[in-house]
CSV table of C-alpha atoms and ligand atoms in Angstrom, one decimal:
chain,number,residue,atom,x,y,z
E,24,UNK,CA,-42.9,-46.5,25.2
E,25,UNK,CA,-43.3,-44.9,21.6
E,26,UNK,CA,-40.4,-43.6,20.5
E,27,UNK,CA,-41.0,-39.7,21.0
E,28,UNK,CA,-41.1,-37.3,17.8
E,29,UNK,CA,-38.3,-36.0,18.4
E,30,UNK,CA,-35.4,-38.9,18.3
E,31,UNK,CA,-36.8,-39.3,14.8
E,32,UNK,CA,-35.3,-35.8,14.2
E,33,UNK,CA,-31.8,-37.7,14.4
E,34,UNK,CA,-32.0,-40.6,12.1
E,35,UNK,CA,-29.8,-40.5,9.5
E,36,UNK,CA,-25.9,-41.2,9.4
E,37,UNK,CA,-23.5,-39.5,7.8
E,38,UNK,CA,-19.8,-39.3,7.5
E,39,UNK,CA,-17.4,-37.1,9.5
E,40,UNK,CA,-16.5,-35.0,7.2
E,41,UNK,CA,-20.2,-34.2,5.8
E,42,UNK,CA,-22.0,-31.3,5.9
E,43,UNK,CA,-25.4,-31.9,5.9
E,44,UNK,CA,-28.0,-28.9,5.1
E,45,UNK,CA,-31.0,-31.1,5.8
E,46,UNK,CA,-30.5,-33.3,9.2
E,47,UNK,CA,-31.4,-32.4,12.2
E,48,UNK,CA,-30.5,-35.8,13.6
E,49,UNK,CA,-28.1,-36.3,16.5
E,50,UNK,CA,-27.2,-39.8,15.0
E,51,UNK,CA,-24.2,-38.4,13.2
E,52,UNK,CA,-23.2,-36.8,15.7
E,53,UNK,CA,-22.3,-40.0,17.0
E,54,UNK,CA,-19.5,-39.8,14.1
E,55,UNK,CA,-18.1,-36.3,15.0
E,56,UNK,CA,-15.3,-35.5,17.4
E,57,UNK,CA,-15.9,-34.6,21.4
E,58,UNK,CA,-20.2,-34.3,20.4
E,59,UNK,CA,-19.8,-38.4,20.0
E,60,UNK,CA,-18.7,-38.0,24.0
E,61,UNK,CA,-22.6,-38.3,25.3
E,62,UNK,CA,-25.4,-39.7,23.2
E,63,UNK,CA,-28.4,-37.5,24.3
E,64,UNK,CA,-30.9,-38.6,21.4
E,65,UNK,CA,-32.9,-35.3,22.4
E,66,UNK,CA,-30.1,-33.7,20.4
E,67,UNK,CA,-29.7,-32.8,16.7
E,68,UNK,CA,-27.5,-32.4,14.1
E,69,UNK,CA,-24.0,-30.5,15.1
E,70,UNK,CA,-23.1,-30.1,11.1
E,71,UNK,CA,-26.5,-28.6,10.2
E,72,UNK,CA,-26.5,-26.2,13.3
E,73,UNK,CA,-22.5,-25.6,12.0
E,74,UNK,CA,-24.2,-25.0,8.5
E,75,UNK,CA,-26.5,-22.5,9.4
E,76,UNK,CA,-24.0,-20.3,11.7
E,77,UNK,CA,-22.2,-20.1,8.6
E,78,UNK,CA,-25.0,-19.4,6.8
E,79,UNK,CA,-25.9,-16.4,8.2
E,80,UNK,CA,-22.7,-15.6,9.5
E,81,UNK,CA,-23.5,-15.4,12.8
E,82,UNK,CA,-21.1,-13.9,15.3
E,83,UNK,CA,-23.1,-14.8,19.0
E,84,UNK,CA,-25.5,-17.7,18.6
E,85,UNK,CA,-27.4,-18.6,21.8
E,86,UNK,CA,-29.1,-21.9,22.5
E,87,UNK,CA,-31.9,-21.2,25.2
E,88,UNK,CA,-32.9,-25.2,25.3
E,89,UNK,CA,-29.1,-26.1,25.0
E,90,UNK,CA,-29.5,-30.2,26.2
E,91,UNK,CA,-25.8,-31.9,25.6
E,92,UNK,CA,-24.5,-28.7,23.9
E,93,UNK,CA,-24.8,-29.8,20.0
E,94,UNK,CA,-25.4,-25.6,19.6
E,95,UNK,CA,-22.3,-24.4,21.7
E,96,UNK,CA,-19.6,-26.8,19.7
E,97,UNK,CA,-21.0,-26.4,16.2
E,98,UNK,CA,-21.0,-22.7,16.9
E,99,UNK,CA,-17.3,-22.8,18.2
E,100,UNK,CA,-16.2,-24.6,15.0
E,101,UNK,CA,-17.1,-22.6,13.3
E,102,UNK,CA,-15.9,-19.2,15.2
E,103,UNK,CA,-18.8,-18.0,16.5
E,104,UNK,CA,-18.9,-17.1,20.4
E,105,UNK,CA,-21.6,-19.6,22.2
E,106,UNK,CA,-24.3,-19.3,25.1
E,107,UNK,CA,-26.5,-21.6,26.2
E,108,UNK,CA,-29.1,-22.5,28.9
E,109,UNK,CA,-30.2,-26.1,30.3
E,110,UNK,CA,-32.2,-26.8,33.7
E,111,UNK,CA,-31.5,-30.2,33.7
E,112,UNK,CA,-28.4,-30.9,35.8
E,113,UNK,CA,-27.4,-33.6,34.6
E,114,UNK,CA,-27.6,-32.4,31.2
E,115,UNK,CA,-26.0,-29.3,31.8
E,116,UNK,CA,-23.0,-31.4,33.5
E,117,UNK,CA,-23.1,-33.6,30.6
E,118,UNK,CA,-22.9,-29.9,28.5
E,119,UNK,CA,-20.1,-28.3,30.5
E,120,UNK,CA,-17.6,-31.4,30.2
E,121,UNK,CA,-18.0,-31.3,26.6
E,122,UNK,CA,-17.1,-27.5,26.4
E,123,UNK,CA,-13.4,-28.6,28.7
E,124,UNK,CA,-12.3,-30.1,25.4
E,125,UNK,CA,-9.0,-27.9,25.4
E,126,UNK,CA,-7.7,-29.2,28.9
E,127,UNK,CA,-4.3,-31.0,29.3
E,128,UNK,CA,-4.5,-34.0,26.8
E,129,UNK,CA,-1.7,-35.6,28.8
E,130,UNK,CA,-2.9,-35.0,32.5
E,131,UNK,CA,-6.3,-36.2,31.5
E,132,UNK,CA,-4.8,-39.5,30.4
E,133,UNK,CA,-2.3,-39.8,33.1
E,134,UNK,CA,-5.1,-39.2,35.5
E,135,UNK,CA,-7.6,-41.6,34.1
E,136,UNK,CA,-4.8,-44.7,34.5
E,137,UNK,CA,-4.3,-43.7,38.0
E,138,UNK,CA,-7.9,-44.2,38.3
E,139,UNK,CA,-8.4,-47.2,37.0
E,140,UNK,CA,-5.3,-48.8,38.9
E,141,UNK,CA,-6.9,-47.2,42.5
E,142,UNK,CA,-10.3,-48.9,41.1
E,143,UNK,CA,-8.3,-52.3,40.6
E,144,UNK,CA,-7.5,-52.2,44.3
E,145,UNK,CA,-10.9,-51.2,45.3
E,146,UNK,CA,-13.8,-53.4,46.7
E,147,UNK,CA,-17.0,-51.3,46.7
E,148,UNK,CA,-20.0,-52.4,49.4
E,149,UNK,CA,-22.7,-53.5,46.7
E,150,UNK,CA,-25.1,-53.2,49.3
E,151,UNK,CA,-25.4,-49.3,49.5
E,152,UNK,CA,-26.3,-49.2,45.4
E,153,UNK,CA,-30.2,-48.6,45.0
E,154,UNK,CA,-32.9,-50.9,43.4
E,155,UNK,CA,-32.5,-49.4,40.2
E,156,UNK,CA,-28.9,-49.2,40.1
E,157,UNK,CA,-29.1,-53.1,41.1
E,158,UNK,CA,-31.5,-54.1,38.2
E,159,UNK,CA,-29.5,-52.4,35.7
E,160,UNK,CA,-26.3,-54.2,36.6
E,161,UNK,CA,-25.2,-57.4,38.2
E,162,UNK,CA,-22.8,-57.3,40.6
E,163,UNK,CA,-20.0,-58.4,37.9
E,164,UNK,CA,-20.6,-55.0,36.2
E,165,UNK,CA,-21.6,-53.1,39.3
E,166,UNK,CA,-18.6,-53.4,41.6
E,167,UNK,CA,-16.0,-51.9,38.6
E,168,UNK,CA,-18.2,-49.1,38.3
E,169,UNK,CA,-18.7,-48.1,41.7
E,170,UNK,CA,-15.1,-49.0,42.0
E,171,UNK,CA,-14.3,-46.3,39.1
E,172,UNK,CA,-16.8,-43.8,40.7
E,173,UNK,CA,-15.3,-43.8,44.0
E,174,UNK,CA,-11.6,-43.8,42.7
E,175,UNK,CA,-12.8,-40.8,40.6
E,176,UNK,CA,-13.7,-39.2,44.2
E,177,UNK,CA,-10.5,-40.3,45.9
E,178,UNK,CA,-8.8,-38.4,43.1
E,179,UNK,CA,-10.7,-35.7,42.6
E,180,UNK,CA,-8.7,-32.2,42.1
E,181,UNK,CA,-11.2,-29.6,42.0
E,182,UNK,CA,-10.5,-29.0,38.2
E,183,UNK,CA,-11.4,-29.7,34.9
E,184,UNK,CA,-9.8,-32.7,34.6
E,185,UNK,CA,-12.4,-34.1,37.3
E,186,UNK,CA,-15.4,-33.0,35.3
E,187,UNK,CA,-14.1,-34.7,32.3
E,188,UNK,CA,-13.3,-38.2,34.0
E,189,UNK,CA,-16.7,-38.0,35.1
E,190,UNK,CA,-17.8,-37.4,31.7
E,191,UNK,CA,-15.9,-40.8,30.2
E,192,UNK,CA,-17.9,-42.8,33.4
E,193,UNK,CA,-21.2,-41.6,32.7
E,194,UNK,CA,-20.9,-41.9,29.1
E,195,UNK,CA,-20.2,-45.9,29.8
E,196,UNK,CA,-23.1,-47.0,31.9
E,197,UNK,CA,-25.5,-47.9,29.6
E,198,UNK,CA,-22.8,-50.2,27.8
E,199,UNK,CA,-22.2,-51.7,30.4
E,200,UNK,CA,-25.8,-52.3,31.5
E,201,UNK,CA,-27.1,-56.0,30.3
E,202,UNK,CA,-30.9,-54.5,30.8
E,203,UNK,CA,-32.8,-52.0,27.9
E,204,UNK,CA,-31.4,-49.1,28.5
E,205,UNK,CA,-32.0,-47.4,25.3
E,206,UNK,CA,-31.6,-43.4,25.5
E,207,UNK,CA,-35.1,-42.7,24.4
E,208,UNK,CA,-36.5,-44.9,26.5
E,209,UNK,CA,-37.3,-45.1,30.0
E,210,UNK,CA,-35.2,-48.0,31.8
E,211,UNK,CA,-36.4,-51.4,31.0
E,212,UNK,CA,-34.8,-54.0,33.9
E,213,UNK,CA,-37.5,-57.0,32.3
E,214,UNK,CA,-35.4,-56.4,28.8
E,215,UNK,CA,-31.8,-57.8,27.2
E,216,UNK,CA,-29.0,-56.5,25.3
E,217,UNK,CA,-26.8,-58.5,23.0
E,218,UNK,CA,-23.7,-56.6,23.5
E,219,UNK,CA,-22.4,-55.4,27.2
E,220,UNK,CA,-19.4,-53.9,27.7
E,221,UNK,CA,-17.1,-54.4,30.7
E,222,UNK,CA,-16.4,-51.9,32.9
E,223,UNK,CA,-12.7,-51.2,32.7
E,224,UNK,CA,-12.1,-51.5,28.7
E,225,UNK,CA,-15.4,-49.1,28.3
E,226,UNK,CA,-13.8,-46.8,30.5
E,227,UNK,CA,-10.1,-47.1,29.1
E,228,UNK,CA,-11.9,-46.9,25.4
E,229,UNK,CA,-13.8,-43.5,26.5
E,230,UNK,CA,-10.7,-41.7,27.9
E,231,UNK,CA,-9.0,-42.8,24.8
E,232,UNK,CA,-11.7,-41.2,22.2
E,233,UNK,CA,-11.6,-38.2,24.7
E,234,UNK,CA,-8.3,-37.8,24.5
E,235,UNK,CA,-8.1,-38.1,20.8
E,236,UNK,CA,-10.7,-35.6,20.1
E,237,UNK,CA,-9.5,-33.7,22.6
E,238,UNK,CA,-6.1,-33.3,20.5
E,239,UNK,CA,-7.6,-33.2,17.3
E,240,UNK,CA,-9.9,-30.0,18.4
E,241,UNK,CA,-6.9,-28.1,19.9
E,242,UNK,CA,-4.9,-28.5,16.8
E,243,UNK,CA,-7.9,-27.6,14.4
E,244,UNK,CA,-9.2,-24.9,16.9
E,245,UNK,CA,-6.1,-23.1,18.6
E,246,UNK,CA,-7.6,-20.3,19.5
E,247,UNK,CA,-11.8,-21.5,19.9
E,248,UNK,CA,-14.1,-18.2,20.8
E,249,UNK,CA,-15.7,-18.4,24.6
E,250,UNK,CA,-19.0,-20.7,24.6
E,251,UNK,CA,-20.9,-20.9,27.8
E,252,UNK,CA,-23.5,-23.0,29.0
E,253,UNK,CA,-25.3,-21.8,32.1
E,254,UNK,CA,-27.6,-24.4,33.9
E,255,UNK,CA,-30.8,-21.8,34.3
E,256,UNK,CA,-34.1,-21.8,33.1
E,257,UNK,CA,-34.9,-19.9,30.1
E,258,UNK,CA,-37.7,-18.5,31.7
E,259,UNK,CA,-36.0,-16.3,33.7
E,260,UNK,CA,-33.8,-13.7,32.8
E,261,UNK,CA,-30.2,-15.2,31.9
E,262,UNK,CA,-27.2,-13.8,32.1
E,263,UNK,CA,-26.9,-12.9,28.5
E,264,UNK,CA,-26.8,-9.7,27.8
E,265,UNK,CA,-29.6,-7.6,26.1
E,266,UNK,CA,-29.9,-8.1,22.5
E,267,UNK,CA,-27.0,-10.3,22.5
E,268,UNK,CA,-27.8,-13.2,19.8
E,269,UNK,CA,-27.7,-12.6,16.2
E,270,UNK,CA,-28.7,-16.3,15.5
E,271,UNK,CA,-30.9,-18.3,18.3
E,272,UNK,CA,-30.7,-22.4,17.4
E,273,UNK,CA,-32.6,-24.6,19.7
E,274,UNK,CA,-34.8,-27.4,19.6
E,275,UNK,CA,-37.3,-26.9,22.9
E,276,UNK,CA,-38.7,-29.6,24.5
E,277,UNK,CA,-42.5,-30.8,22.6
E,278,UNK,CA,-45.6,-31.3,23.5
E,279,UNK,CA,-45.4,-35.2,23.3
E,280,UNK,CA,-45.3,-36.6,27.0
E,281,UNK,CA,-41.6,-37.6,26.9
E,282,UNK,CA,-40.0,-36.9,30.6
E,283,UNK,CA,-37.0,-34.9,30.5
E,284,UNK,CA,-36.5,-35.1,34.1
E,285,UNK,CA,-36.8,-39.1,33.8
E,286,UNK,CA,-34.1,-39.7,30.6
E,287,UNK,CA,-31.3,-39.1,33.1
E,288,UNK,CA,-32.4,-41.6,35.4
E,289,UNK,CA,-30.1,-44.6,35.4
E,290,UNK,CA,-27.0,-42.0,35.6
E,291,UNK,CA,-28.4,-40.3,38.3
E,292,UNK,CA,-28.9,-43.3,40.7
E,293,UNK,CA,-26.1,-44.6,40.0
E,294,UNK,CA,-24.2,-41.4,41.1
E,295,UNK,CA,-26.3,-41.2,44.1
E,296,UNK,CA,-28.0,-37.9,42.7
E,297,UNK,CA,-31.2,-39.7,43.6
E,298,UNK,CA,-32.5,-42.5,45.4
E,299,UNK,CA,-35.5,-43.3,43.6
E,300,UNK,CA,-37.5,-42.2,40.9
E,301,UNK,CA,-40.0,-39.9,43.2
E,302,UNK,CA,-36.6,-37.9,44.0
E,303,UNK,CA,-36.9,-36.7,40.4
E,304,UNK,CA,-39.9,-34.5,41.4
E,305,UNK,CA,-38.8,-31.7,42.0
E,306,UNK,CA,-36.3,-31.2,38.8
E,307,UNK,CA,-39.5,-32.6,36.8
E,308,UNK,CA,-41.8,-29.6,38.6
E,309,UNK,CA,-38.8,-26.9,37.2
E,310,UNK,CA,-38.5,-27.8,33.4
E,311,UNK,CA,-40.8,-26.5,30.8
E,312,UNK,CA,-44.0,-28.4,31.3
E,313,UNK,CA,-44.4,-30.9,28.5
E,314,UNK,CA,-45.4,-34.4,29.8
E,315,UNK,CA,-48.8,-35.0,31.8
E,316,UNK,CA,-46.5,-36.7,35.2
E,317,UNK,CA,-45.4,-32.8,35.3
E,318,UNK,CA,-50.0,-32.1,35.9
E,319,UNK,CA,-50.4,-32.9,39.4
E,320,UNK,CA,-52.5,-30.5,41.3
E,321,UNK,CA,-52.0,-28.1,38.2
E,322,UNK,CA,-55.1,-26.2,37.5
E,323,UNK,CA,-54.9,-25.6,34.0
E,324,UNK,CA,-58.7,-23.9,33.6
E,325,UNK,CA,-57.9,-21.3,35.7
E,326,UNK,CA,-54.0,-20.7,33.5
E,327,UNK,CA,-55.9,-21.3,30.6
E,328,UNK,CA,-59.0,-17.9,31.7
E,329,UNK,CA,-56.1,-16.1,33.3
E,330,UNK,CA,-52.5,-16.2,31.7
E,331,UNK,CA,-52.0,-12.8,30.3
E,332,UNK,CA,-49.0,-14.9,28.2
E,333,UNK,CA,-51.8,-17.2,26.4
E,334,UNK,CA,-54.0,-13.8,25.2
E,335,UNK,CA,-52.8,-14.3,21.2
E,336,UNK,CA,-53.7,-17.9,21.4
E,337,UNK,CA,-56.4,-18.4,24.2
E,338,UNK,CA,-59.4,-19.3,21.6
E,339,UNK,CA,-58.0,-22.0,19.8
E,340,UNK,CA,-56.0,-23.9,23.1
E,341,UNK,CA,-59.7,-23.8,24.5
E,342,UNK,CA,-61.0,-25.6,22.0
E,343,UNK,CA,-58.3,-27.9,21.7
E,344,UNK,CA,-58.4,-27.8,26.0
E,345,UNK,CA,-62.0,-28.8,25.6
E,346,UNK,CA,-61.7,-31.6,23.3
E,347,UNK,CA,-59.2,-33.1,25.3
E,348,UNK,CA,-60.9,-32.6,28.4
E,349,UNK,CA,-63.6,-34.6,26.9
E,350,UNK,CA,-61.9,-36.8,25.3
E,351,UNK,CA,-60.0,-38.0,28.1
E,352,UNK,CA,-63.0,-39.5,30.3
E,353,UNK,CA,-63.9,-42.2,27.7
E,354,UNK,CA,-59.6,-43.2,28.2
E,355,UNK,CA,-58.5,-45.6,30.8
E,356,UNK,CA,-55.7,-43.6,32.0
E,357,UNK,CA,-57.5,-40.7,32.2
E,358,UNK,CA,-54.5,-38.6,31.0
E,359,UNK,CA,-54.2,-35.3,31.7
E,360,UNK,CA,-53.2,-33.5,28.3
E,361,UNK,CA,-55.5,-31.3,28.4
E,362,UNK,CA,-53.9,-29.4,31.1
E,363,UNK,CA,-50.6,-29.9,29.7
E,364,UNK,CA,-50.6,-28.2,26.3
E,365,UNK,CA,-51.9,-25.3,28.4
E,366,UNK,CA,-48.4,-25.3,30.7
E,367,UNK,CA,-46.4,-26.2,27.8
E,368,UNK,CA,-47.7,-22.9,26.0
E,369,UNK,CA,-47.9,-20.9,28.6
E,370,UNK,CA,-44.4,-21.8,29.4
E,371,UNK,CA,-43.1,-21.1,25.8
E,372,UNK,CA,-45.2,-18.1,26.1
E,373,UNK,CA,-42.3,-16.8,28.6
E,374,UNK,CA,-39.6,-18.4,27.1
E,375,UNK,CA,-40.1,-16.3,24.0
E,376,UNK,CA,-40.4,-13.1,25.9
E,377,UNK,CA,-36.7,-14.1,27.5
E,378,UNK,CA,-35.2,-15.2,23.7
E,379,UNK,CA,-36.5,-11.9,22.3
E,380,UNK,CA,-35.1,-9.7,24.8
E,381,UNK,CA,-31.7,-11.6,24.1
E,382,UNK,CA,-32.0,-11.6,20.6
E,383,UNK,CA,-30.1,-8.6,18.6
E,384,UNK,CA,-31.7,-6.3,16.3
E,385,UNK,CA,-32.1,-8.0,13.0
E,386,UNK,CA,-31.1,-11.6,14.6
E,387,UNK,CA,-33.6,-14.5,13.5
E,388,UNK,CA,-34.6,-17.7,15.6
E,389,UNK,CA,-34.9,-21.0,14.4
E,390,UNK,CA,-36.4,-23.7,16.8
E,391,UNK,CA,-36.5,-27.4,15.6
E,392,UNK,CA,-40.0,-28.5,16.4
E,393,UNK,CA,-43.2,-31.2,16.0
E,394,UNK,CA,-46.7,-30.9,16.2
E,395,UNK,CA,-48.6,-33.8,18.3
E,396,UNK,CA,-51.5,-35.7,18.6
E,397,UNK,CA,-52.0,-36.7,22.7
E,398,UNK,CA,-55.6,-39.2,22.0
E,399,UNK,CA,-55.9,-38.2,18.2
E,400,UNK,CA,-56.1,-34.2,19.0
E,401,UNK,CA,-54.0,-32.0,16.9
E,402,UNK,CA,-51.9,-29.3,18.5
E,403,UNK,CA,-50.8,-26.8,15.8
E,404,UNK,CA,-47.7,-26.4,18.2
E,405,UNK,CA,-45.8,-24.6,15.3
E,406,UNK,CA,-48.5,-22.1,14.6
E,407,UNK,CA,-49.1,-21.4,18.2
E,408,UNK,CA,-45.3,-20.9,18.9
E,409,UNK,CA,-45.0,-18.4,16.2
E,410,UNK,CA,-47.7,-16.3,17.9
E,411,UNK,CA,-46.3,-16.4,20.5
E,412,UNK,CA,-42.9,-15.5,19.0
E,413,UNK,CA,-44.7,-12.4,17.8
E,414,UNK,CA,-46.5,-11.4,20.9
E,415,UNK,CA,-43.0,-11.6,22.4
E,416,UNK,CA,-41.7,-8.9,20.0
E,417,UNK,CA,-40.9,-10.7,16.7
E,418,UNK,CA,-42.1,-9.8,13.3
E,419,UNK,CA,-42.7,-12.4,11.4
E,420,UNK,CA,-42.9,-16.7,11.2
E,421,UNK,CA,-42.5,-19.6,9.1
E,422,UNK,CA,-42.2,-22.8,8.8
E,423,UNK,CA,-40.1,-25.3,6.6
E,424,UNK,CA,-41.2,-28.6,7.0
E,425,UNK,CA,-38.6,-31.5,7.5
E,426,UNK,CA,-40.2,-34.7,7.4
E,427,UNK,CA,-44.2,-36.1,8.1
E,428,UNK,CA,-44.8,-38.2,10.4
E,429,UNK,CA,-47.6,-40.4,11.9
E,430,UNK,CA,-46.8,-40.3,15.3
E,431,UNK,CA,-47.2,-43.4,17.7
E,432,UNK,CA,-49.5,-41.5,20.5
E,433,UNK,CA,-51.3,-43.9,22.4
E,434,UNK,CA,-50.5,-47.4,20.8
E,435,UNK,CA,-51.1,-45.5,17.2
E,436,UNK,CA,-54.4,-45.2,18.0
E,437,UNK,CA,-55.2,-42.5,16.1
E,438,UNK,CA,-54.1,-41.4,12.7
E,439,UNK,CA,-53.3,-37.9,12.8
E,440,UNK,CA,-50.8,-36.6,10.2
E,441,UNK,CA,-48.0,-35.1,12.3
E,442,UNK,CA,-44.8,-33.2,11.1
E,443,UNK,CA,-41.8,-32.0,12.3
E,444,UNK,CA,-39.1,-28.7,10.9
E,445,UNK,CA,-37.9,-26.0,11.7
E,446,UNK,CA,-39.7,-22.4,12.8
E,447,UNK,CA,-37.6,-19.6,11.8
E,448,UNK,CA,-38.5,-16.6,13.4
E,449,UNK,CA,-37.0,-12.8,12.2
E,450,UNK,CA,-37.2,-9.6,14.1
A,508,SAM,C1,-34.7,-31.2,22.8
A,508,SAM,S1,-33.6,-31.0,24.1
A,508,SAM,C2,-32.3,-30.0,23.4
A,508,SAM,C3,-31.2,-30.9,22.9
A,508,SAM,C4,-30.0,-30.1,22.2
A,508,SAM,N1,-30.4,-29.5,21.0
A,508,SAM,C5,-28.8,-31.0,22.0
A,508,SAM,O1,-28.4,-31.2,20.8
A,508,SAM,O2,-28.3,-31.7,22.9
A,508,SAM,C6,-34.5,-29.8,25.1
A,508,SAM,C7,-33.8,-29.5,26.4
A,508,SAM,O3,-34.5,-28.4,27.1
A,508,SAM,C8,-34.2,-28.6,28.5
A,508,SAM,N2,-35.2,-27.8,29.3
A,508,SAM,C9,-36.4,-28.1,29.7
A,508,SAM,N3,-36.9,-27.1,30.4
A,508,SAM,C10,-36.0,-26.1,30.4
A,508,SAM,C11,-36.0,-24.8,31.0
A,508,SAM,N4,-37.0,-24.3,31.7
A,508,SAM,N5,-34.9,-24.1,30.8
A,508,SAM,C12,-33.8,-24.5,30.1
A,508,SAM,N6,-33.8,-25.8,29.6
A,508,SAM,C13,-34.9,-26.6,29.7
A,508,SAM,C14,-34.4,-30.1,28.7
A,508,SAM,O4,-33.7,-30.6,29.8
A,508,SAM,C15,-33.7,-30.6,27.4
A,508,SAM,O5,-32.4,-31.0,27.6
């Protein structure tokens, strides 16, 4: 699979102590206490989003597309109160551990070596585990991790000790997975890895950098203001209050064909969340609409003549609708991009009406976005989400460009300059 835009956003290292202005890169991240907890590569840079709070010394910063939380954390740093919104459950999960960072440092670790002792004496049925789960580990890795997951259940609490145990499992399994596993890609069982960890030691390693950086956070942020993360979808009104946000930071999904609902596959079948990859349907029906496996029976014509939210922009998507509905029937797969960039719009179109009415007097936006290419078309994806941000209520768009980029649609088949930066948006 191509690697999509917007990993590329998070490409460049830097140290811990850094802050960068220019990288919207969740690589260095990597390097920085309890964000390093997950890798979601969707993410971006937790010192420039830290930067810019300060920046425009923001007091409420909202992130409406708020993925592993990068937004919520840098904000907290940095003493501003955090909200966010993510419809992916997983994610969300993922999200809401991170923000427990200021629970018991001593009970977490106590309770993580009672787990792995009751996982010791555990033998889990290898048989139940599902054909995925089975490809991605042999049963040398497979029967510590089930036995960790179902010692985690036998001591579950009902607290947040629980939600950070879990945390420290999921954020193991592709280490310990001997298959390509690699966040932006989809699972690849036909493919190798040099390095696997074991089960245990990957577990007793994350629960010891969890604890760590849990310490190190409560002694740097003794009394951190409230960040919440609310799984919802942003296009429905959140819980927020009205004109809430002085600062919105977000990076939404693009318009490049990557599969939210799919980059949380292997964790979800191997928690039993799902059985197989059609289970995934209905979370990939919900998010924002930016791949074409999100097109079936979507009829995006009669969006296109009809959504009063596509009015500022409906002349130039249906050219760029047409063009891709023609250019499609001389391609194999017959892909339906066409269609998508109309749901993706028309879906942004209502997202921005929800940021705007949460968005303070005065308060700007900025959204870390690309531009793409599906079969050589250009999408001026920056230019049409600024309309949009206006048509929502905003005055005024721009856009500071980060880094060009010939994307790698279709096999780079086509040689369309693309871009990617950041839209700020003011009221
Ligand atoms: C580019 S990622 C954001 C990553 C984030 N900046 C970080 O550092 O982790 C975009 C996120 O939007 C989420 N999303 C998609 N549709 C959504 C919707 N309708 N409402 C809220 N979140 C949605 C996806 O699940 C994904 O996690």
């Amino acid at each position: 699979m191509p690697q999509p835009i917007q990993s590329t956003l998070f490409a460049e290292p830097a140290a811990v102590t850094r802050r960068s202005t220019n990288s919207t890169t969740f690589a260095n991240n990597m390097s920085l206490p309890v964000h390093r907890w997950f890798r979601y590569s969707a993410g971006f840079s937790a010192d420039w989003v830290a930067t810019e709070v300060e920046k425009h010394a923001a007091r409420r910063v909202l992130d409406p597309f708020a993925g592993s939380g990068t937004t919520l954390l840098a904000a907290q740093a940095v003493g501003a109160e955090s909200a966010g919104v993510e419809l992916h459950p997983f994610v969300a999960r993922v999200a809401q551990a991170k923000l427990l960072w200021s629970a018991n440092v001593d009970e977490f670790r106590v309770r993580a070596k009672k787990v792995i002792a009751a996982a010791d004496d555990l033998q889990p049925d290898l048989s139940e585990a599902s054909d995925l789960t089975v490809k991605c580990f042999p049963p040398e890795s497979l029967g510590p991790l089930l036995a960790l997951r179902n010692a985690l259940d036998e001591y579950k609490q009902g607290d947040d000790i629980d939600d950070l145990l879990w945390l420290a499992l999921v954020a193991i399994l592709r280490k310990c997975s001997p298959v390509g596993t690699a966040q932006w890609q989809y699972v690849l069982p036909g493919k190798s890895k040099a390095k696997v960890a074991l089960a245990f030691d990957a577990f007793q390693e994350q629960v010891e950098i969890m604890g760590r950086d849990m310490a190190l956070r409560q002694s740097e942020l003794p009394s951190a203001p409230q960040a919440l993360l609310s799984e919802a979808d942003v296009r429905q009104p959140f819980e927020i209050g009205e004109g809430w946000a002085d600062l919105v930071i977000t990076s939404p999904p693009y318009a490049n064909n990557y599969d939210y609902a799919d980059s949380a596959r292997l964790e979800m079948t191997f928690l039993g969340d799902i059985a197989s990859w059609g289970d995934l349907k209905p979370l990939r029906q919900k998010l924002v609409r930016s791949c074409t496996q999100q097109m079936a029976r979507y009829d995006g014509h009669a969006v296109l003549e009809s959504s009063p939210g596509l009015d500022p922009i409906r002349a130039e998507l249906a050219e760029v609708y047409a063009e891709l509905a023609e250019v499609r029937q001389t391609k194999g797969g017959k892909k339906a991009y066409h269609s998508m960039i109309v749901a993706y719009f028309d879906d942004m179109a209502t997202a921005w009406q929800q940021i705007r009415r949460s968005t303070a007097t005065g308060g700007q936006v900025c959204f870390v976005v690309g531009d793409s290419a599906p079969y050589g078309v250009h999408v001026p994806v920056e230019k049409w989400l600024g309309t949009l941000a206006i048509a929502a209520g905003f005055r005024d768009w721009r856009f500071e460009k980060v880094r060009t980029r010939n994307d790698k649609w279709e096999n780079r088949k086509h040689r369309v300059p693309l871009h990617e930066g950041r839209l700020w948006v003011v009221d």
